[in-house]
PDB file of C-alpha atoms in Angstrom:
ATOM      1  CA  LEU A   1      -1.450  14.429  23.088  1.00 38.00           C
ATOM      2  CA  GLY A   2      -4.453  13.944  20.867  1.00 39.00           C
ATOM      3  CA  GLY A   3      -5.492  11.651  18.079  1.00 39.00           C
ATOM      4  CA  CYS A   4      -5.045  13.490  14.807  1.00 40.00           C
ATOM      5  CA  LYS A   5      -6.215  11.639  11.728  1.00 41.00           C
ATOM      6  CA  ALA A   6      -5.129  12.558   8.251  1.00 41.00           C
ATOM      7  CA  SER A   7      -7.536  12.046   5.380  1.00 41.00           C
ATOM      8  CA  PRO A   8      -6.331  11.237   1.842  1.00 40.00           C
ATOM      9  CA  GLU A   9      -7.217  14.789   0.890  1.00 41.00           C
ATOM     10  CA  ALA A  10      -5.144  16.241   3.715  1.00 41.00           C
ATOM     11  CA  ASN A  11      -2.223  13.921   3.029  1.00 43.00           C
ATOM     12  CA  PRO A  12      -1.117  14.076  -0.610  1.00 39.00           C
ATOM     13  CA  ASP A  13       1.161  11.108  -0.053  1.00 42.00           C
ATOM     14  CA  SER A  14      -1.674   8.804   1.012  1.00 41.00           C
ATOM     15  CA  GLY A  15      -2.546   5.475  -0.595  1.00 40.00           C
ATOM     16  CA  ALA A  16      -4.549   7.221  -3.304  1.00 38.00           C
ATOM     17  CA  ARG A  17      -1.254   7.780  -5.096  1.00 38.00           C
ATOM     18  CA  GLY A  18      -0.085   4.200  -4.750  1.00 37.00           C
ATOM     19  CA  ALA A  19      -0.122   3.612  -8.497  1.00 37.00           C
ATOM     20  CA  ARG A  20       2.645   6.175  -8.936  1.00 39.00           C
ATOM     21  CA  GLY A  21       5.132   4.102  -6.974  1.00 40.00           C
ATOM     22  CA  ALA A  22       6.499   4.074  -3.436  1.00 43.00           C
ATOM     23  CA  VAL A  23       4.647   6.271  -1.000  1.00 42.00           C
ATOM     24  CA  ARG A  24       6.810   8.334   1.338  1.00 47.00           C
ATOM     25  CA  VAL A  25       6.084  10.984   3.929  1.00 45.00           C
ATOM     26  CA  GLY A  26       8.578  13.568   5.115  1.00 45.00           C
ATOM     27  CA  GLY A  27      10.752  12.931   2.100  1.00 45.00           C
ATOM     28  CA  ALA A  28       8.421  12.572  -0.830  1.00 49.00           C
ATOM     29  CA  SER A  29      10.025  12.766  -4.244  1.00 56.00           C
ATOM     30  CA  ASP A  30       7.812  15.673  -5.298  1.00 74.00           C
ATOM     31  CA  GLU A  31       8.666  17.838  -2.271  1.00 83.00           C
ATOM     32  CA  PRO A  32      10.807  20.922  -2.857  1.00 89.00           C
ATOM     33  CA  ALA A  33      14.464  20.756  -1.885  1.00 92.00           C
ATOM     34  CA  ALA A  34      15.094  21.887   1.692  1.00 92.00           C
ATOM     35  CA  ASP A  35      16.960  25.014   0.581  1.00 92.00           C
ATOM     36  CA  SER A  36      14.505  25.986  -2.165  1.00 93.00           C
ATOM     37  CA  ALA A  37      12.513  29.177  -1.663  1.00 94.00           C
ATOM     38  CA  VAL A  38       8.781  28.736  -1.181  1.00 93.00           C
ATOM     39  CA  ALA A  39       8.172  32.452  -0.670  1.00 95.00           C
ATOM     40  CA  LYS A  40      10.002  35.742  -0.700  1.00 93.00           C
ATOM     41  CA  VAL A  41       9.441  38.855   1.410  1.00 95.00           C
ATOM     42  CA  GLY A  42      11.420  41.759  -0.002  1.00 94.00           C
ATOM     43  CA  ASP A  43      14.945  40.420  -0.394  1.00 93.00           C
ATOM     44  CA  THR A  44      14.431  37.638   2.166  1.00 95.00           C
ATOM     45  CA  SER A  45      13.653  34.114   0.971  1.00 95.00           C
ATOM     46  CA  ILE A  46      11.655  31.650   3.033  1.00 95.00           C
ATOM     47  CA  THR A  47      12.978  28.129   2.479  1.00 95.00           C
ATOM     48  CA  PHE A  48      11.073  24.890   2.506  1.00 94.00           C
ATOM     49  CA  ALA A  49      13.205  23.784   5.479  1.00 94.00           C
ATOM     50  CA  ALA A  50      12.020  26.828   7.441  1.00 95.00           C
ATOM     51  CA  LEU A  51       8.442  25.986   6.493  1.00 94.00           C
ATOM     52  CA  LEU A  52       8.812  22.418   7.762  1.00 92.00           C
ATOM     53  CA  GLU A  53      10.377  23.659  10.976  1.00 92.00           C
ATOM     54  CA  LYS A  54       7.490  26.046  11.546  1.00 94.00           C
ATOM     55  CA  GLY A  55       4.865  23.386  10.919  1.00 92.00           C
ATOM     56  CA  LYS A  56       6.567  20.436  12.625  1.00 88.00           C
ATOM     57  CA  THR A  57       4.329  20.541  15.704  1.00 86.00           C
ATOM     58  CA  GLN A  58       1.293  19.818  13.526  1.00 90.00           C
ATOM     59  CA  LEU A  59       3.095  17.647  10.967  1.00 91.00           C
ATOM     60  CA  ASN A  60       4.909  15.266  13.340  1.00 89.00           C
ATOM     61  CA  PRO A  61       1.780  13.586  14.761  1.00 89.00           C
ATOM     62  CA  ILE A  62       0.443  13.039  11.233  1.00 92.00           C
ATOM     63  CA  ARG A  63       3.773  11.639  10.035  1.00 90.00           C
ATOM     64  CA  THR A  64       4.064   9.396  13.111  1.00 91.00           C
ATOM     65  CA  GLU A  65       0.559   8.038  12.617  1.00 93.00           C
ATOM     66  CA  TYR A  66       1.203   7.403   8.924  1.00 93.00           C
ATOM     67  CA  LEU A  67       4.534   5.641   9.465  1.00 93.00           C
ATOM     68  CA  THR A  68       3.146   3.521  12.293  1.00 94.00           C
ATOM     69  CA  LYS A  69       0.041   2.488  10.360  1.00 96.00           C
ATOM     70  CA  ARG A  70       2.054   1.820   7.209  1.00 95.00           C
ATOM     71  CA  HIS A  71       4.383  -0.482   9.155  1.00 96.00           C
ATOM     72  CA  GLU A  72       1.437  -2.326  10.705  1.00 97.00           C
ATOM     73  CA  ILE A  73      -0.058  -2.915   7.259  1.00 97.00           C
ATOM     74  CA  LEU A  74       3.240  -4.053   5.750  1.00 97.00           C
ATOM     75  CA  LYS A  75       3.984  -6.344   8.707  1.00 96.00           C
ATOM     76  CA  GLY A  76       0.532  -7.878   8.489  1.00 96.00           C
ATOM     77  CA  ALA A  77       0.913  -8.454   4.745  1.00 97.00           C
ATOM     78  CA  LEU A  78       4.394  -9.938   5.232  1.00 97.00           C
ATOM     79  CA  ASP A  79       3.087 -12.301   7.927  1.00 96.00           C
ATOM     80  CA  GLU A  80       0.394 -13.527   5.547  1.00 97.00           C
ATOM     81  CA  ILE A  81       2.919 -14.131   2.763  1.00 97.00           C
ATOM     82  CA  VAL A  82       5.344 -15.931   5.081  1.00 97.00           C
ATOM     83  CA  GLU A  83       2.591 -18.098   6.557  1.00 97.00           C
ATOM     84  CA  GLN A  84       1.345 -19.144   3.129  1.00 97.00           C
ATOM     85  CA  LYS A  85       4.899 -19.984   2.029  1.00 97.00           C
ATOM     86  CA  LEU A  86       5.326 -22.121   5.168  1.00 97.00           C
ATOM     87  CA  LEU A  87       2.066 -23.941   4.543  1.00 97.00           C
ATOM     88  CA  ASP A  88       3.004 -24.556   0.909  1.00 97.00           C
ATOM     89  CA  LEU A  89       6.424 -25.943   1.900  1.00 97.00           C
ATOM     90  CA  GLU A  90       4.984 -28.276   4.529  1.00 97.00           C
ATOM     91  CA  ALA A  91       2.140 -29.376   2.266  1.00 97.00           C
ATOM     92  CA  LYS A  92       4.581 -30.176  -0.529  1.00 97.00           C
ATOM     93  CA  ALA A  93       6.748 -32.185   1.882  1.00 97.00           C
ATOM     94  CA  ARG A  94       3.695 -34.246   2.859  1.00 97.00           C
ATOM     95  CA  GLY A  95       2.363 -34.636  -0.676  1.00 97.00           C
ATOM     96  CA  MET A  96      -0.854 -32.658  -0.167  1.00 97.00           C
ATOM     97  CA  ASP A  97      -2.178 -29.158  -0.703  1.00 96.00           C
ATOM     98  CA  SER A  98      -2.205 -26.453   1.966  1.00 96.00           C
ATOM     99  CA  LYS A  99      -5.971 -26.696   2.490  1.00 95.00           C
ATOM    100  CA  ALA A 100      -5.729 -30.387   3.300  1.00 97.00           C
ATOM    101  CA  LEU A 101      -2.761 -29.665   5.574  1.00 97.00           C
ATOM    102  CA  LEU A 102      -4.763 -27.142   7.583  1.00 96.00           C
ATOM    103  CA  GLY A 103      -7.639 -29.570   7.795  1.00 96.00           C
ATOM    104  CA  ALA A 104      -5.377 -32.270   9.205  1.00 96.00           C
ATOM    105  CA  GLU A 105      -3.274 -30.147  11.547  1.00 97.00           C
ATOM    106  CA  VAL A 106      -5.735 -27.487  12.640  1.00 96.00           C
ATOM    107  CA  GLU A 107      -9.450 -27.987  11.999  1.00 94.00           C
ATOM    108  CA  SER A 108      -9.504 -31.678  12.916  1.00 95.00           C
ATOM    109  CA  LYS A 109      -7.748 -30.921  16.205  1.00 96.00           C
ATOM    110  CA  VAL A 110     -10.295 -28.362  17.402  1.00 95.00           C
ATOM    111  CA  PRO A 111     -13.351 -30.080  18.859  1.00 94.00           C
ATOM    112  CA  ALA A 112     -16.734 -28.422  19.020  1.00 94.00           C
ATOM    113  CA  PRO A 113     -17.213 -26.561  22.314  1.00 95.00           C
ATOM    114  CA  THR A 114     -19.053 -28.452  25.029  1.00 96.00           C
ATOM    115  CA  ASP A 115     -22.302 -27.271  26.594  1.00 95.00           C
ATOM    116  CA  ASP A 116     -20.400 -26.416  29.776  1.00 96.00           C
ATOM    117  CA  GLU A 117     -17.938 -24.232  27.821  1.00 96.00           C
ATOM    118  CA  ILE A 118     -20.784 -22.485  26.032  1.00 96.00           C
ATOM    119  CA  LYS A 119     -22.639 -21.868  29.299  1.00 95.00           C
ATOM    120  CA  LYS A 120     -19.476 -20.582  31.014  1.00 95.00           C
ATOM    121  CA  PHE A 121     -18.839 -18.132  28.182  1.00 95.00           C
ATOM    122  CA  TYR A 122     -22.466 -17.030  28.202  1.00 94.00           C
ATOM    123  CA  GLU A 123     -22.293 -16.274  31.928  1.00 93.00           C
ATOM    124  CA  MET A 124     -19.285 -14.033  31.260  1.00 93.00           C
ATOM    125  CA  VAL A 125     -21.026 -11.949  28.586  1.00 91.00           C
ATOM    126  CA  LYS A 126     -24.744 -12.178  29.320  1.00 89.00           C
ATOM    127  CA  ASP A 127     -24.888  -8.690  30.837  1.00 88.00           C
ATOM    128  CA  ARG A 128     -23.685  -7.231  27.542  1.00 88.00           C
ATOM    129  CA  ILE A 129     -25.741  -9.245  25.073  1.00 84.00           C
ATOM    130  CA  GLU A 130     -29.038  -9.282  27.040  1.00 83.00           C
ATOM    131  CA  GLU A 131     -30.369 -12.300  25.149  1.00 89.00           C
ATOM    132  CA  PRO A 132     -31.316 -15.785  26.428  1.00 92.00           C
ATOM    133  CA  LEU A 133     -28.753 -18.561  25.994  1.00 93.00           C
ATOM    134  CA  ASP A 134     -30.925 -20.576  23.587  1.00 93.00           C
ATOM    135  CA  LYS A 135     -31.047 -17.641  21.183  1.00 94.00           C
ATOM    136  CA  VAL A 136     -27.308 -16.900  21.135  1.00 95.00           C
ATOM    137  CA  LYS A 137     -25.994 -20.443  21.526  1.00 95.00           C
ATOM    138  CA  PRO A 138     -25.259 -20.934  17.787  1.00 95.00           C
ATOM    139  CA  GLU A 139     -23.243 -17.695  17.649  1.00 96.00           C
ATOM    140  CA  ILE A 140     -21.333 -18.585  20.826  1.00 96.00           C
ATOM    141  CA  THR A 141     -20.598 -22.053  19.473  1.00 97.00           C
ATOM    142  CA  LYS A 142     -19.278 -20.570  16.252  1.00 96.00           C
ATOM    143  CA  TYR A 143     -17.170 -18.005  18.115  1.00 96.00           C
ATOM    144  CA  LEU A 144     -15.588 -20.541  20.480  1.00 97.00           C
ATOM    145  CA  LYS A 145     -14.820 -22.893  17.587  1.00 96.00           C
ATOM    146  CA  LYS A 146     -13.199 -20.065  15.622  1.00 96.00           C
ATOM    147  CA  THR A 147     -11.166 -18.993  18.655  1.00 96.00           C
ATOM    148  CA  GLY A 148      -9.894 -22.545  19.042  1.00 96.00           C
ATOM    149  CA  VAL A 149      -8.957 -22.743  15.350  1.00 97.00           C
ATOM    150  CA  VAL A 150      -7.041 -19.462  15.551  1.00 97.00           C
ATOM    151  CA  LYS A 151      -5.092 -20.706  18.580  1.00 97.00           C
ATOM    152  CA  VAL A 152      -4.193 -24.092  17.105  1.00 97.00           C
ATOM    153  CA  ARG A 153      -3.335 -22.533  13.729  1.00 97.00           C
ATOM    154  CA  GLY A 154      -1.013 -20.073  15.451  1.00 96.00           C
ATOM    155  CA  GLU A 155       0.758 -22.856  17.328  1.00 97.00           C
ATOM    156  CA  PHE A 156       1.132 -24.894  14.134  1.00 97.00           C
ATOM    157  CA  LEU A 157       2.553 -21.951  12.197  1.00 97.00           C
ATOM    158  CA  LYS A 158       4.939 -21.234  15.058  1.00 96.00           C
ATOM    159  CA  SER A 159       6.288 -24.766  14.760  1.00 96.00           C
ATOM    160  CA  LEU A 160       6.682 -24.319  10.990  1.00 97.00           C
ATOM    161  CA  ARG A 161       8.580 -21.057  11.499  1.00 96.00           C
ATOM    162  CA  ALA A 162      11.054 -22.911  13.688  1.00 95.00           C
ATOM    163  CA  LYS A 163      11.285 -25.855  11.286  1.00 96.00           C
ATOM    164  CA  TYR A 164      11.968 -23.760   8.179  1.00 95.00           C
ATOM    165  CA  LYS A 165      14.013 -21.047   9.941  1.00 92.00           C
ATOM    166  CA  VAL A 166      12.127 -17.917   9.003  1.00 94.00           C
ATOM    167  CA  GLU A 167      14.137 -14.696   9.036  1.00 94.00           C
ATOM    168  CA  VAL A 168      12.304 -11.352   8.908  1.00 93.00           C
ATOM    169  CA  ASN A 169      14.267  -8.167   8.217  1.00 94.00           C
ATOM    170  CA  LEU A 170      11.420  -5.653   8.008  1.00 94.00           C
ATOM    171  CA  GLN A 171      12.404  -2.840  10.361  1.00 93.00           C
ATOM    172  CA  ALA A 172      10.041  -0.583  12.265  1.00 91.00           C
ATOM    173  CA  PRO A 173      10.276   3.035  11.056  1.00 91.00           C
ATOM    174  CA  GLU A 174      11.952   5.793  13.003  1.00 88.00           C
ATOM    175  CA  VAL A 175       9.252   8.199  14.088  1.00 81.00           C
ATOM    176  CA  PRO A 176       9.775  11.882  14.896  1.00 77.00           C
ATOM    177  CA  ARG A 177      10.775  12.585  18.479  1.00 76.00           C
ATOM    178  CA  VAL A 178      10.354  15.829  20.349  1.00 73.00           C
ATOM    179  CA  GLU A 179      12.621  16.934  23.196  1.00 78.00           C
ATOM    180  CA  VAL A 180      10.500  18.101  26.129  1.00 81.00           C
ATOM    181  CA  SER A 181      12.025  20.189  28.890  1.00 81.00           C
ATOM    182  CA  GLU A 182      11.157  18.963  32.372  1.00 82.00           C
ATOM    183  CA  ALA A 183      12.965  21.724  34.261  1.00 82.00           C
ATOM    184  CA  GLY A 184      10.912  22.992  37.177  1.00 82.00           C
ATOM    185  CA  ALA A 185       8.139  20.424  36.698  1.00 84.00           C
ATOM    186  CA  PRO A 186       6.975  18.282  39.633  1.00 83.00           C
ATOM    187  CA  ALA A 187       8.376  14.760  39.465  1.00 86.00           C
ATOM    188  CA  ILE A 188       8.231  11.408  41.210  1.00 87.00           C
ATOM    189  CA  GLY A 189      11.157   8.970  41.257  1.00 90.00           C
ATOM    190  CA  PRO A 190      14.930   9.231  40.804  1.00 90.00           C
ATOM    191  CA  GLU A 191      16.341  11.856  38.449  1.00 84.00           C
ATOM    192  CA  ASN A 192      18.562   9.298  36.700  1.00 87.00           C
ATOM    193  CA  ALA A 193      15.748   6.849  35.915  1.00 90.00           C
ATOM    194  CA  PRO A 194      16.425   5.022  32.604  1.00 91.00           C
ATOM    195  CA  ILE A 195      12.851   5.655  31.441  1.00 90.00           C
ATOM    196  CA  LYS A 196      10.929   8.858  32.072  1.00 87.00           C
ATOM    197  CA  ILE A 197       7.240   9.415  31.401  1.00 88.00           C
ATOM    198  CA  ILE A 198       6.103  13.011  30.954  1.00 86.00           C
ATOM    199  CA  GLU A 199       2.397  13.566  31.468  1.00 83.00           C
ATOM    200  CA  PHE A 200       0.512  16.589  30.187  1.00 80.00           C
ATOM    201  CA  SER A 201      -2.576  17.390  32.257  1.00 80.00           C
ATOM    202  CA  ASP A 202      -5.277  20.002  32.302  1.00 82.00           C
ATOM    203  CA  PHE A 203      -5.930  20.890  35.919  1.00 74.00           C
ATOM    204  CA  GLU A 204      -9.207  22.518  34.984  1.00 84.00           C
ATOM    205  CA  CYS A 205     -10.323  19.015  34.086  1.00 85.00           C
ATOM    206  CA  PRO A 206     -11.726  17.281  37.214  1.00 83.00           C
ATOM    207  CA  PHE A 207     -10.394  13.888  36.112  1.00 82.00           C
ATOM    208  CA  CYS A 208      -6.827  15.160  35.519  1.00 78.00           C
ATOM    209  CA  SER A 209      -6.915  17.027  38.805  1.00 76.00           C
ATOM    210  CA  ARG A 210      -8.148  13.959  40.639  1.00 76.00           C
ATOM    211  CA  GLY A 211      -5.422  11.833  39.069  1.00 70.00           C
ATOM    212  CA  ALA A 212      -2.717  14.272  40.208  1.00 67.00           C
ATOM    213  CA  LYS A 213      -3.795  13.765  43.809  1.00 68.00           C
TER     214      LYS A 213
END
């Protein structure tokens, strides 16, 4: 429903405050209590909970984006730590360092791409790069070699994960969910389908209108 992006200025719980400790959104330690009054009109108090409820339509996409991105970053960092631990364990078992291990198990097993492979790749992308093969051959060679290294390294690390029985307990966050009424809306498929996809379209948009047909 749109790609909202929150800047550090707009999100006071962004990474800029990382030095103060754990960063949380939707339950930050410096947020008012849900029942605390953030304003008063006559004798009527407006609570922080009421404020959150009023602003949830705008806040939920920002919170979802933050939680999702935060998890991606943490998962990526955890993968790097786990992979280095695996390499260190295997290197120690073989009496070498991790750099030598990667050289033996990865880099030495990835041959330089052949001229036929380079030409085949060039034919696939030549319309986009608009340069003669001779000019881009070094870059293509480097790219194909790197792609091969990434593949072999991934396969090697997969075997190490199985060997050393890696267990990861990092859970994906629960993101806000919004109940959407579908009563009276046109639908395709059985009413009791286990998965339902609700599409929001603008029929003044020619592309949305064309898709509906």
